[in-house]
């Protein structure tokens, strides 16, 4: 897992409630990513970060916000969860510069009822 | 807009067979192509990365090829084993360190 911990691993929440997912890395890598994975869609990038307080939007960022106040933590927040946000969420880090392969956490399965 | 397609969505073969997984992409302007493996309930593990200037990469029983002009990559698995059962995903790098992903091929190797 290259020192990546995602929490919680599973969560069930109700529509309209706020939800925060946490990604923690132990190796102080600069680049961190949040993806969601849905059947038939592959992985889609939500947000990514290239340093403390430096973040940018991915292709499916609507309804999500992120924060990175420390190198090791990258938080994904659903301000008001909707059923369309039911998904498996993966955090990834890029250990080396350039286009080196990503290392992934084990994911968080989120169900919005 | 770059699109990545993996066909078939699922594949079941007997143990010991050599097999090929396919990945196609619509825009040849890529930086690299990567193959990943995903086991149930787990994250993704990088298998091979092919730079845009390369034609192939090998790691053990795995060989990945890249043909940018035709927008295709293949992952060749030699002498398949039950432990190779997993979902295999390909992704192309399109700049700004962003990846565009295929939906994956679920591979089952029957003992």
mmCIF file of C-alpha atoms in Angstrom, chain A residues 101-102, chain B residues 4-7 20-25 32-38 44-50 57 62-66 72-77 87-92 99 101-102 104-105:
data_model
loop_
_atom_site.group_PDB
_atom_site.id
_atom_site.type_symbol
_atom_site.label_atom_id
_atom_site.label_comp_id
_atom_site.label_asym_id
_atom_site.label_seq_id
_atom_site.Cartn_x
_atom_site.Cartn_y
_atom_site.Cartn_z
ATOM 1 C CA UNK A 101 3.061 5.092 -11.570
ATOM 2 C CA UNK A 102 0.505 5.909 -8.917
ATOM 3 C CA UNK B 4 -10.114 4.547 -23.273
ATOM 4 C CA UNK B 5 -11.865 1.263 -24.002
ATOM 5 C CA UNK B 6 -11.131 -2.230 -22.794
ATOM 6 C CA UNK B 7 -12.727 -5.194 -24.507
ATOM 7 C CA UNK B 20 -3.965 -11.065 -24.414
ATOM 8 C CA UNK B 21 -5.906 -8.182 -22.921
ATOM 9 C CA UNK B 22 -6.728 -5.220 -25.107
ATOM 10 C CA UNK B 23 -6.815 -1.481 -24.505
ATOM 11 C CA UNK B 24 -7.669 1.139 -27.112
ATOM 12 C CA UNK B 25 -7.575 4.930 -26.933
ATOM 13 C CA UNK B 32 2.499 7.102 -21.472
ATOM 14 C CA UNK B 33 0.186 4.149 -20.973
ATOM 15 C CA UNK B 34 -0.036 2.176 -17.779
ATOM 16 C CA UNK B 35 -1.451 -1.211 -16.867
ATOM 17 C CA UNK B 36 -2.776 -1.886 -13.373
ATOM 18 C CA UNK B 37 -4.151 -4.872 -11.546
ATOM 19 C CA UNK B 38 -7.021 -4.666 -9.042
ATOM 20 C CA UNK B 44 -4.801 -0.833 -7.745
ATOM 21 C CA UNK B 45 -1.281 -2.094 -8.241
ATOM 22 C CA UNK B 46 0.867 -0.800 -11.077
ATOM 23 C CA UNK B 47 2.110 -3.551 -13.404
ATOM 24 C CA UNK B 48 3.802 -1.845 -16.344
ATOM 25 C CA UNK B 49 4.304 1.676 -17.647
ATOM 26 C CA UNK B 50 5.157 2.278 -21.308
ATOM 27 C CA UNK B 57 7.742 -3.273 -21.580
ATOM 28 C CA UNK B 62 3.815 -9.915 -18.440
ATOM 29 C CA UNK B 63 4.520 -8.042 -21.642
ATOM 30 C CA UNK B 64 2.784 -4.828 -22.634
ATOM 31 C CA UNK B 65 2.954 -3.304 -26.094
ATOM 32 C CA UNK B 66 2.027 0.140 -27.350
ATOM 33 C CA UNK B 72 -3.839 0.307 -29.099
ATOM 34 C CA UNK B 73 -2.056 -1.467 -26.306
ATOM 35 C CA UNK B 74 -2.031 -5.118 -25.378
ATOM 36 C CA UNK B 75 -1.108 -6.877 -22.164
ATOM 37 C CA UNK B 76 0.203 -10.369 -22.792
ATOM 38 C CA UNK B 77 0.157 -12.833 -19.897
ATOM 39 C CA UNK B 87 -9.388 -6.992 -12.919
ATOM 40 C CA UNK B 88 -6.843 -5.402 -15.241
ATOM 41 C CA UNK B 89 -7.113 -1.712 -16.050
ATOM 42 C CA UNK B 90 -5.238 0.439 -18.495
ATOM 43 C CA UNK B 91 -4.829 4.195 -18.262
ATOM 44 C CA UNK B 92 -3.281 6.814 -20.527
ATOM 45 C CA UNK B 99 -4.826 9.707 -16.247
ATOM 46 C CA UNK B 101 -8.906 5.116 -17.422
ATOM 47 C CA UNK B 102 -10.525 2.188 -19.136
ATOM 48 C CA UNK B 104 -11.161 -2.811 -16.979
ATOM 49 C CA UNK B 105 -11.217 -6.465 -17.989
#
